[in-house]
mmCIF file of C-alpha atoms in Angstrom:
data_model
loop_
_atom_site.group_PDB
_atom_site.id
_atom_site.type_symbol
_atom_site.label_atom_id
_atom_site.label_comp_id
_atom_site.label_asym_id
_atom_site.label_seq_id
_atom_site.Cartn_x
_atom_site.Cartn_y
_atom_site.Cartn_z
ATOM 1 C CA MET E 1 -0.010 -0.083 0.079
ATOM 2 C CA ARG E 2 1.327 3.488 -0.987
ATOM 3 C CA TYR E 3 -0.192 6.986 -0.646
ATOM 4 C CA CYS E 4 -0.241 9.935 -2.909
ATOM 5 C CA SER E 5 2.263 12.628 -1.799
ATOM 6 C CA LYS E 6 -0.052 15.358 -3.101
ATOM 7 C CA CYS E 7 -3.399 14.413 -1.619
ATOM 8 C CA GLY E 8 -2.861 11.411 0.716
ATOM 9 C CA ASN E 9 -5.281 9.136 -1.142
ATOM 10 C CA THR E 10 -4.131 5.507 -1.738
ATOM 11 C CA VAL E 11 -2.427 5.137 -5.202
ATOM 12 C CA ASP E 12 -2.835 2.519 -7.870
ATOM 13 C CA MET E 13 0.182 0.897 -9.495
ATOM 14 C CA ILE E 14 -0.814 1.158 -13.021
ATOM 15 C CA ILE E 15 0.660 2.143 -16.496
ATOM 16 C CA PRO E 16 -0.454 5.715 -17.214
ATOM 17 C CA LYS E 17 -1.633 6.646 -20.730
ATOM 18 C CA GLY E 18 1.380 7.154 -22.977
ATOM 19 C CA ASP E 19 3.690 5.413 -20.607
ATOM 20 C CA ASN E 20 5.094 1.840 -20.622
ATOM 21 C CA ARG E 21 5.644 0.921 -16.996
ATOM 22 C CA PRO E 22 3.622 0.832 -13.765
ATOM 23 C CA ARG E 23 3.660 4.072 -11.672
ATOM 24 C CA ALA E 24 2.065 5.174 -8.437
ATOM 25 C CA VAL E 25 -0.999 6.978 -10.024
ATOM 26 C CA CYS E 26 -3.520 8.726 -7.661
ATOM 27 C CA PRO E 27 -7.087 7.967 -8.850
ATOM 28 C CA LYS E 28 -8.312 11.057 -6.865
ATOM 29 C CA CYS E 29 -6.073 13.846 -7.881
ATOM 30 C CA GLU E 30 -4.275 12.152 -10.848
ATOM 31 C CA ASN E 31 -0.875 12.972 -9.509
ATOM 32 C CA ILE E 32 1.834 10.487 -10.529
ATOM 33 C CA ASP E 33 4.717 9.860 -8.009
ATOM 34 C CA TYR E 34 7.664 8.780 -10.123
ATOM 35 C CA ASP E 35 10.490 6.642 -8.509
ATOM 36 C CA ASN E 36 13.854 7.084 -10.312
ATOM 37 C CA PRO E 37 17.505 6.197 -9.617
ATOM 38 C CA ARG E 38 19.423 8.370 -7.227
ATOM 39 C CA ILE E 39 22.984 9.597 -7.541
ATOM 40 C CA ILE E 40 25.718 9.076 -4.961
ATOM 41 C CA THR E 41 28.524 11.476 -5.453
ATOM 42 C CA GLY E 42 31.890 11.534 -3.840
ATOM 43 C CA THR E 43 35.628 12.020 -4.241
ATOM 44 C CA ILE E 44 39.035 10.224 -4.431
ATOM 45 C CA PRO E 45 40.742 12.722 -2.208
ATOM 46 C CA LEU E 46 44.467 12.961 -2.733
ATOM 47 C CA TYR E 47 47.169 14.778 -0.905
ATOM 48 C CA GLU E 48 50.860 14.457 -1.846
ATOM 49 C CA GLY E 49 50.275 11.208 -3.598
ATOM 50 C CA LYS E 50 48.308 9.685 -0.658
ATOM 51 C CA LEU E 51 44.673 8.755 -0.533
ATOM 52 C CA LEU E 52 42.224 9.921 2.133
ATOM 53 C CA LEU E 53 39.763 7.313 3.407
ATOM 54 C CA CYS E 54 37.004 7.514 6.006
ATOM 55 C CA ARG E 55 36.070 4.694 8.541
ATOM 56 C CA ARG E 56 32.291 4.640 8.647
ATOM 57 C CA ASN E 57 30.726 5.587 11.841
ATOM 58 C CA ILE E 58 27.186 4.812 10.679
ATOM 59 C CA GLU E 59 25.265 2.015 9.164
ATOM 60 C CA PRO E 60 25.394 0.573 6.620
ATOM 61 C CA ARG E 61 28.905 -1.057 6.756
ATOM 62 C CA ILE E 62 29.823 0.703 10.069
ATOM 63 C CA GLY E 63 33.620 0.261 10.837
ATOM 64 C CA PHE E 64 34.533 -0.330 7.162
ATOM 65 C CA TRP E 65 36.601 2.254 5.133
ATOM 66 C CA THR E 66 35.084 4.307 2.394
ATOM 67 C CA LEU E 67 35.746 7.134 -0.001
ATOM 68 C CA PRO E 68 33.723 10.176 1.151
ATOM 69 C CA ALA E 69 30.417 10.135 -0.718
ATOM 70 C CA GLY E 70 26.678 10.414 -0.339
ATOM 71 C CA PHE E 71 23.336 11.243 -1.902
ATOM 72 C CA MET E 72 23.438 14.201 -4.264
ATOM 73 C CA GLU E 73 21.105 16.898 -3.061
ATOM 74 C CA ASN E 74 18.704 19.220 -4.885
ATOM 75 C CA GLN E 75 20.045 22.585 -6.021
ATOM 76 C CA GLU E 76 23.678 21.414 -6.323
ATOM 77 C CA SER E 77 25.933 20.045 -9.112
ATOM 78 C CA THR E 78 27.440 16.477 -9.002
ATOM 79 C CA ALA E 79 30.955 18.168 -8.192
ATOM 80 C CA GLU E 80 29.414 20.455 -5.532
ATOM 81 C CA GLY E 81 27.816 17.474 -3.943
ATOM 82 C CA ALA E 82 31.045 15.421 -4.082
ATOM 83 C CA LEU E 83 32.917 18.301 -2.277
ATOM 84 C CA ARG E 84 30.111 18.900 0.293
ATOM 85 C CA GLU E 85 30.197 15.047 1.147
ATOM 86 C CA THR E 86 34.009 15.161 1.449
ATOM 87 C CA LEU E 87 33.759 18.072 3.937
ATOM 88 C CA GLU E 88 30.985 16.484 5.938
ATOM 89 C CA GLU E 89 32.636 13.137 6.184
ATOM 90 C CA SER E 90 36.317 13.990 6.555
ATOM 91 C CA GLY E 91 36.367 17.652 7.554
ATOM 92 C CA SER E 92 38.513 18.343 4.499
ATOM 93 C CA LYS E 93 38.178 21.038 1.836
ATOM 94 C CA ALA E 94 38.915 19.640 -1.537
ATOM 95 C CA LYS E 95 38.966 20.756 -5.236
ATOM 96 C CA CYS E 96 37.605 18.457 -7.986
ATOM 97 C CA LEU E 97 40.092 17.708 -10.736
ATOM 98 C CA GLN E 98 38.042 15.465 -13.058
ATOM 99 C CA LEU E 99 35.151 12.969 -12.998
ATOM 100 C CA PHE E 100 36.897 9.595 -12.699
ATOM 101 C CA SER E 101 34.167 6.900 -12.376
ATOM 102 C CA ILE E 102 30.517 6.624 -12.941
ATOM 103 C CA LEU E 103 28.916 3.258 -11.858
ATOM 104 C CA SER E 104 25.362 2.223 -12.491
ATOM 105 C CA ILE E 105 24.007 -0.161 -9.930
ATOM 106 C CA PRO E 106 20.728 -1.222 -11.440
ATOM 107 C CA HIS E 107 19.590 -3.620 -8.596
ATOM 108 C CA ILE E 108 19.601 -0.787 -6.056
ATOM 109 C CA ASN E 109 18.530 2.025 -8.432
ATOM 110 C CA GLN E 110 21.722 4.171 -7.908
ATOM 111 C CA VAL E 111 24.402 5.675 -9.919
ATOM 112 C CA HIS E 112 27.745 6.246 -8.022
ATOM 113 C CA MET E 113 30.141 8.925 -9.246
ATOM 114 C CA PHE E 114 33.597 9.684 -7.902
ATOM 115 C CA TYR E 115 35.776 12.715 -8.762
ATOM 116 C CA LEU E 116 39.594 12.841 -8.576
ATOM 117 C CA ALA E 117 40.101 15.546 -6.068
ATOM 118 C CA GLU E 118 42.959 17.362 -4.349
ATOM 119 C CA LEU E 119 42.998 18.310 -0.633
ATOM 120 C CA GLU E 120 43.841 21.967 -0.066
ATOM 121 C CA ARG E 121 45.703 21.142 3.123
ATOM 122 C CA ASP E 122 46.791 18.187 5.227
ATOM 123 C CA ASP E 123 43.713 18.953 7.429
ATOM 124 C CA PHE E 124 41.053 16.426 8.256
ATOM 125 C CA HIS E 125 39.411 14.944 11.422
ATOM 126 C CA PRO E 126 36.822 12.429 12.527
ATOM 127 C CA THR E 127 33.179 13.583 12.104
ATOM 128 C CA GLU E 128 29.716 12.392 12.987
ATOM 129 C CA GLU E 129 29.886 10.043 9.934
ATOM 130 C CA SER E 130 33.489 8.962 10.248
ATOM 131 C CA SER E 131 35.171 7.411 13.398
ATOM 132 C CA GLU E 132 38.585 7.718 11.806
ATOM 133 C CA VAL E 133 39.907 9.677 8.726
ATOM 134 C CA ALA E 134 43.388 8.841 7.507
ATOM 135 C CA LEU E 135 45.762 9.108 4.564
ATOM 136 C CA PHE E 136 46.879 5.849 2.997
ATOM 137 C CA GLU E 137 49.795 5.130 0.673
ATOM 138 C CA LEU E 138 48.410 3.310 -2.375
ATOM 139 C CA ASP E 139 50.166 0.135 -1.360
ATOM 140 C CA ASP E 140 48.435 0.285 2.020
ATOM 141 C CA ILE E 141 44.789 0.469 0.845
ATOM 142 C CA PRO E 142 42.699 -1.719 3.142
ATOM 143 C CA TRP E 143 41.114 -3.809 0.310
ATOM 144 C CA ASP E 144 39.522 -6.344 2.632
ATOM 145 C CA GLU E 145 37.906 -3.606 4.815
ATOM 146 C CA LEU E 146 36.288 -1.516 2.140
ATOM 147 C CA ALA E 147 32.661 -0.631 2.801
ATOM 148 C CA PHE E 148 31.073 -0.785 -0.753
ATOM 149 C CA SER E 149 31.676 -2.498 -4.103
ATOM 150 C CA SER E 150 31.575 0.931 -5.876
ATOM 151 C CA VAL E 151 34.459 2.047 -3.620
ATOM 152 C CA GLU E 152 36.415 -1.060 -4.349
ATOM 153 C CA LYS E 153 35.868 -0.939 -8.120
ATOM 154 C CA THR E 154 36.741 2.786 -8.118
ATOM 155 C CA LEU E 155 39.981 2.299 -6.277
ATOM 156 C CA LYS E 156 41.049 -0.621 -8.476
ATOM 157 C CA PHE E 157 40.557 1.598 -11.523
ATOM 158 C CA PHE E 158 42.458 4.376 -9.802
ATOM 159 C CA VAL E 159 45.426 2.206 -8.790
ATOM 160 C CA ASP E 160 45.557 0.813 -12.369
ATOM 161 C CA ASP E 161 45.431 4.281 -13.947
ATOM 162 C CA HIS E 162 48.004 5.503 -11.464
ATOM 163 C CA LYS E 163 50.488 2.776 -12.640
ATOM 164 C CA LYS E 164 49.800 3.863 -16.211
ATOM 165 C CA GLY E 165 50.345 7.436 -15.373
ATOM 166 C CA ARG E 166 47.069 8.562 -16.994
ATOM 167 C CA TYR E 167 43.618 8.922 -15.531
ATOM 168 C CA SER E 168 40.610 8.264 -17.784
ATOM 169 C CA LEU E 169 36.821 8.169 -17.157
ATOM 170 C CA HIS E 170 35.478 4.785 -16.125
ATOM 171 C CA ASP E 171 31.854 4.190 -17.052
ATOM 172 C CA ASP E 172 30.852 0.854 -15.755
ATOM 173 C CA ASN E 173 28.064 -1.219 -14.093
ATOM 174 C CA ILE E 174 27.897 -3.191 -10.859
ATOM 175 C CA ILE E 175 25.657 -6.199 -11.487
ATOM 176 C CA LEU E 176 24.240 -8.340 -8.686
ATOM 177 C CA ASP E 177 24.987 -11.629 -10.419
ATOM 178 C CA GLN E 178 28.701 -10.776 -10.659
ATOM 179 C CA LEU E 179 28.805 -9.665 -6.969
ATOM 180 C CA CYS E 180 27.287 -13.060 -5.950
ATOM 181 C CA SER E 181 29.452 -15.206 -8.091
ATOM 182 C CA LYS E 182 32.516 -13.462 -6.541
ATOM 183 C CA LYS E 183 31.675 -14.853 -3.194
ATOM 184 C CA MET S 1 0.659 20.430 2.190
ATOM 185 C CA ARG S 2 2.373 17.118 1.472
ATOM 186 C CA TYR S 3 1.534 13.502 2.526
ATOM 187 C CA CYS S 4 3.515 10.493 3.612
ATOM 188 C CA SER S 5 3.884 7.896 0.780
ATOM 189 C CA LYS S 6 4.023 5.056 3.372
ATOM 190 C CA CYS S 7 1.057 5.878 5.603
ATOM 191 C CA GLY S 8 -0.870 8.871 4.067
ATOM 192 C CA ASN S 9 -0.520 11.147 7.068
ATOM 193 C CA THR S 10 0.453 14.788 6.480
ATOM 194 C CA VAL S 11 4.253 15.228 6.716
ATOM 195 C CA ASP S 12 6.313 17.947 8.563
ATOM 196 C CA MET S 13 9.157 19.627 6.625
ATOM 197 C CA ILE S 14 11.777 19.395 9.382
ATOM 198 C CA ILE S 15 15.480 18.592 9.625
ATOM 199 C CA PRO S 16 15.789 14.961 10.901
ATOM 200 C CA LYS S 17 18.234 14.050 13.663
ATOM 201 C CA GLY S 18 21.752 13.665 12.121
ATOM 202 C CA ASP S 19 20.748 15.423 8.972
ATOM 203 C CA ASN S 20 21.280 19.133 7.853
ATOM 204 C CA ARG S 21 18.393 20.060 5.692
ATOM 205 C CA PRO S 22 14.549 19.842 5.830
ATOM 206 C CA ARG S 23 12.912 16.641 4.748
ATOM 207 C CA ALA S 24 9.283 15.357 4.448
ATOM 208 C CA VAL S 25 9.256 13.636 7.770
ATOM 209 C CA CYS S 26 6.025 11.675 8.860
ATOM 210 C CA PRO S 27 5.278 12.401 12.534
ATOM 211 C CA LYS S 28 3.024 9.202 12.631
ATOM 212 C CA CYS S 29 5.138 6.479 11.031
ATOM 213 C CA GLU S 30 8.543 8.340 10.974
ATOM 214 C CA ASN S 31 9.144 7.565 7.348
ATOM 215 C CA ILE S 32 11.277 10.169 5.508
ATOM 216 C CA ASP S 33 10.453 10.883 1.775
ATOM 217 C CA TYR S 34 13.650 12.068 0.287
ATOM 218 C CA ASP S 35 13.609 14.283 -2.856
ATOM 219 C CA ASN S 36 16.796 14.009 -4.889
ATOM 220 C CA PRO S 37 18.009 14.994 -8.458
ATOM 221 C CA ARG S 38 16.924 12.949 -11.308
ATOM 222 C CA ILE S 39 18.948 11.750 -14.223
ATOM 223 C CA ILE S 40 18.022 12.437 -17.906
ATOM 224 C CA THR S 41 19.942 10.105 -20.074
ATOM 225 C CA GLY S 42 20.168 10.103 -23.898
ATOM 226 C CA THR S 43 22.401 9.776 -26.989
ATOM 227 C CA ILE S 44 24.198 11.799 -29.695
ATOM 228 C CA PRO S 45 23.220 9.176 -32.438
ATOM 229 C CA LEU S 46 25.497 9.152 -35.378
ATOM 230 C CA TYR S 47 25.178 7.495 -38.789
ATOM 231 C CA GLU S 48 27.832 7.854 -41.408
ATOM 232 C CA GLY S 49 28.946 11.228 -40.047
ATOM 233 C CA LYS S 50 25.401 12.529 -39.781
ATOM 234 C CA LEU S 51 23.487 13.357 -36.573
ATOM 235 C CA LEU S 52 19.986 11.974 -35.727
ATOM 236 C CA LEU S 53 17.575 14.549 -34.183
ATOM 237 C CA CYS S 54 13.878 14.207 -33.194
ATOM 238 C CA ARG S 55 11.261 16.807 -33.437
ATOM 239 C CA ARG S 56 9.316 16.748 -30.231
ATOM 240 C CA ASN S 57 5.614 15.707 -30.592
ATOM 241 C CA ILE S 58 4.993 16.292 -26.848
ATOM 242 C CA GLU S 59 5.315 19.079 -24.232
ATOM 243 C CA PRO S 60 7.476 20.648 -23.172
ATOM 244 C CA ARG S 61 8.959 22.343 -26.271
ATOM 245 C CA ILE S 62 6.652 20.532 -28.742
ATOM 246 C CA GLY S 63 7.800 21.192 -32.329
ATOM 247 C CA PHE S 64 11.490 21.756 -31.329
ATOM 248 C CA TRP S 65 14.409 19.512 -32.178
ATOM 249 C CA THR S 66 16.047 17.400 -29.599
ATOM 250 C CA LEU S 67 18.661 14.594 -29.037
ATOM 251 C CA PRO S 68 16.674 11.456 -27.987
ATOM 252 C CA ALA S 69 16.758 11.435 -24.092
ATOM 253 C CA GLY S 70 14.524 10.925 -21.075
ATOM 254 C CA PHE S 71 14.358 10.111 -17.457
ATOM 255 C CA MET S 72 16.530 7.199 -16.456
ATOM 256 C CA GLU S 73 14.349 4.414 -14.941
ATOM 257 C CA ASN S 74 14.972 2.018 -12.087
ATOM 258 C CA GLN S 75 16.674 -1.274 -12.833
ATOM 259 C CA GLU S 76 18.770 0.058 -15.629
ATOM 260 C CA SER S 77 22.235 1.445 -16.242
ATOM 261 C CA THR S 78 22.762 5.031 -17.649
ATOM 262 C CA ALA S 79 23.746 3.579 -21.006
ATOM 263 C CA GLU S 80 20.839 1.223 -21.193
ATOM 264 C CA GLY S 81 18.494 4.169 -20.472
ATOM 265 C CA ALA S 82 20.178 6.204 -23.195
ATOM 266 C CA LEU S 83 19.531 3.440 -25.695
ATOM 267 C CA ARG S 84 16.022 2.687 -24.528
ATOM 268 C CA GLU S 85 15.167 6.404 -24.916
ATOM 269 C CA THR S 86 16.757 6.477 -28.387
ATOM 270 C CA LEU S 87 14.580 3.514 -29.573
ATOM 271 C CA GLU S 88 11.378 4.918 -27.984
ATOM 272 C CA GLU S 89 11.877 8.414 -29.499
ATOM 273 C CA SER S 90 13.356 7.543 -32.939
ATOM 274 C CA GLY S 91 12.726 3.994 -33.528
ATOM 275 C CA SER S 92 16.429 3.381 -33.903
ATOM 276 C CA LYS S 93 18.631 0.715 -32.369
ATOM 277 C CA ALA S 94 21.981 2.302 -31.457
ATOM 278 C CA LYS S 95 25.228 1.255 -29.590
ATOM 279 C CA CYS S 96 26.850 3.576 -27.023
ATOM 280 C CA LEU S 97 30.510 4.546 -27.796
ATOM 281 C CA GLN S 98 31.415 6.716 -24.822
ATOM 282 C CA LEU S 99 29.907 9.057 -22.247
ATOM 283 C CA PHE S 100 30.268 12.504 -23.792
ATOM 284 C CA SER S 101 28.495 15.048 -21.617
ATOM 285 C CA ILE S 102 27.306 15.298 -18.033
ATOM 286 C CA LEU S 103 25.523 18.480 -17.264
ATOM 287 C CA SER S 104 24.226 19.351 -13.724
ATOM 288 C CA ILE S 105 21.203 21.644 -13.876
ATOM 289 C CA PRO S 106 20.785 22.607 -10.170
ATOM 290 C CA HIS S 107 17.710 24.842 -10.502
ATOM 291 C CA ILE S 108 15.644 21.998 -11.860
ATOM 292 C CA ASN S 109 17.287 19.234 -9.848
ATOM 293 C CA GLN S 110 18.449 17.192 -12.870
ATOM 294 C CA VAL S 111 21.648 15.808 -14.330
ATOM 295 C CA HIS S 112 21.578 15.333 -18.096
ATOM 296 C CA MET S 113 23.955 12.777 -19.637
ATOM 297 C CA PHE S 114 24.551 12.165 -23.338
ATOM 298 C CA TYR S 115 26.486 9.256 -24.885
ATOM 299 C CA LEU S 116 28.123 9.267 -28.224
ATOM 300 C CA ALA S 117 26.309 6.447 -30.082
ATOM 301 C CA GLU S 118 26.276 4.732 -33.436
ATOM 302 C CA LEU S 119 23.089 3.734 -35.309
ATOM 303 C CA GLU S 120 23.262 0.065 -36.403
ATOM 304 C CA ARG S 121 21.322 0.924 -39.573
ATOM 305 C CA ASP S 122 19.837 3.855 -41.533
ATOM 306 C CA ASP S 123 16.478 2.963 -39.918
ATOM 307 C CA PHE S 124 14.315 5.377 -37.952
ATOM 308 C CA HIS S 125 10.708 6.789 -37.987
ATOM 309 C CA PRO S 126 8.334 9.097 -36.325
ATOM 310 C CA THR S 127 7.105 7.809 -32.973
ATOM 311 C CA GLU S 128 4.538 8.800 -30.383
ATOM 312 C CA GLU S 129 7.033 11.180 -28.889
ATOM 313 C CA SER S 130 8.676 12.500 -32.143
ATOM 314 C CA SER S 131 6.613 14.077 -35.027
ATOM 315 C CA GLU S 132 9.728 13.855 -37.312
ATOM 316 C CA VAL S 133 13.074 12.059 -37.109
ATOM 317 C CA ALA S 134 15.889 12.993 -39.402
ATOM 318 C CA LEU S 135 19.583 12.831 -40.079
ATOM 319 C CA PHE S 136 21.399 16.210 -40.191
ATOM 320 C CA GLU S 137 24.767 17.163 -41.461
ATOM 321 C CA LEU S 138 26.713 18.894 -38.827
ATOM 322 C CA ASP S 139 26.591 22.131 -40.815
ATOM 323 C CA ASP S 140 22.819 21.962 -40.861
ATOM 324 C CA ILE S 141 22.067 21.524 -37.133
ATOM 325 C CA PRO S 142 18.923 23.705 -36.458
ATOM 326 C CA TRP S 143 20.500 25.738 -33.712
ATOM 327 C CA ASP S 144 17.567 28.160 -33.319
ATOM 328 C CA GLU S 145 15.030 25.337 -33.065
ATOM 329 C CA LEU S 146 16.707 23.244 -30.365
ATOM 330 C CA ALA S 147 14.426 22.220 -27.517
ATOM 331 C CA PHE S 148 16.688 22.387 -24.477
ATOM 332 C CA SER S 149 19.861 24.222 -23.268
ATOM 333 C CA SER S 150 21.501 20.799 -22.367
ATOM 334 C CA VAL S 151 21.018 19.705 -25.992
ATOM 335 C CA GLU S 152 22.361 22.980 -27.365
ATOM 336 C CA LYS S 153 25.470 22.776 -24.995
ATOM 337 C CA THR S 154 26.067 19.123 -25.737
ATOM 338 C CA LEU S 155 25.890 19.732 -29.549
ATOM 339 C CA LYS S 156 28.284 22.703 -29.281
ATOM 340 C CA PHE S 157 30.785 20.584 -27.411
ATOM 341 C CA PHE S 158 30.263 17.828 -30.025
ATOM 342 C CA VAL S 159 30.867 20.100 -33.047
ATOM 343 C CA ASP S 160 33.969 21.573 -31.411
ATOM 344 C CA ASP S 161 35.310 18.207 -30.685
ATOM 345 C CA HIS S 162 34.451 17.014 -34.099
ATOM 346 C CA LYS S 163 36.612 19.731 -35.620
ATOM 347 C CA LYS S 164 39.501 18.761 -33.138
ATOM 348 C CA GLY S 165 39.075 15.134 -34.272
ATOM 349 C CA ARG S 166 39.030 13.961 -30.604
ATOM 350 C CA TYR S 167 35.927 13.483 -28.352
ATOM 351 C CA SER S 168 36.443 13.956 -24.547
ATOM 352 C CA LEU S 169 34.126 14.014 -21.589
ATOM 353 C CA HIS S 170 32.460 17.352 -20.930
ATOM 354 C CA ASP S 171 31.419 17.759 -17.308
ATOM 355 C CA ASP S 172 29.684 21.045 -16.888
ATOM 356 C CA ASN S 173 26.763 22.928 -15.190
ATOM 357 C CA ILE S 174 23.839 24.833 -16.687
ATOM 358 C CA ILE S 175 23.177 27.751 -14.308
ATOM 359 C CA LEU S 176 19.851 29.840 -14.326
ATOM 360 C CA ASP S 177 21.594 33.121 -14.201
ATOM 361 C CA GLN S 178 23.766 32.352 -17.193
ATOM 362 C CA LEU S 179 20.598 31.273 -19.133
ATOM 363 C CA CYS S 180 18.863 34.557 -18.304
ATOM 364 C CA SER S 181 21.764 36.851 -19.187
ATOM 365 C CA LYS S 182 22.058 35.236 -22.606
ATOM 366 C CA LYS S 183 18.591 36.520 -23.474
#
């Protein structure tokens, strides 16, 4: 059971005229509540060749290490959102250099984007969302303690590109079947 | 006035604990209805050096020319969505080559993405959404009859890159102030 955000009536899951998939249509006020994928935006924060990671202080994946990232908000750009999340999670001001990865994750209706970013200063600290914030040499990335598959995939691309000496955009998908078959 | 999608009660626009901006919070069932930016995904469809455009048969901007694009749906990738929209709007099957533009439009809470794409065949037709579908030489792009600023910006980047003989990713914003000052 679901309700109309505009008038509070119960909605019907039906295919509206001119559409091709079921939506939450209100039979009373005719409003349609669309449900679409959300964007997670974040950074690969670098300082003098080292990588900043945050140990999650909140669920999901509390205690695991992540790149700073979170839901893109209204009224901001993808890069602004990435820098806002970096500041919120690590206390660091950073500057976006280039979009590095864009990962569609169809089974959870999300698209994750990570920007290569440069920290302005060697200045970061634990936050409400991160119990620990630290710089890592690329050889010391805690691969077995990473919070999310999108973070792992992005960091693998990053380490590979770093070895090649050239960073390019990685547009890829994370598919449930592949995640399961890895285990 | 807005209503909870989970229980139908009226919601309060308040800042939830641990958050930093107002959300639609239900005082009865404690559900939070988040409102986040949506993704528009589409293609720059190419066939033997020509560009496929669609004349819009629906509002907004009915009668104007556009690149095929639309809201990304749940359970698909950005590239899959771009090809689905291309098929729906032009009747053409295409193949994505590379992500070409990603344009944040903060004042309408959207991110527009366009893929360089190749048509499999010289095969397209009017559809419910397009009154006309046609191939254009790059010198004949109808600049004054384009439907949206994201389409215009993407096509300018495309024509510039085409002249340079190298296509790169364009990550940019479309800002309301800039649109207004153009007029």
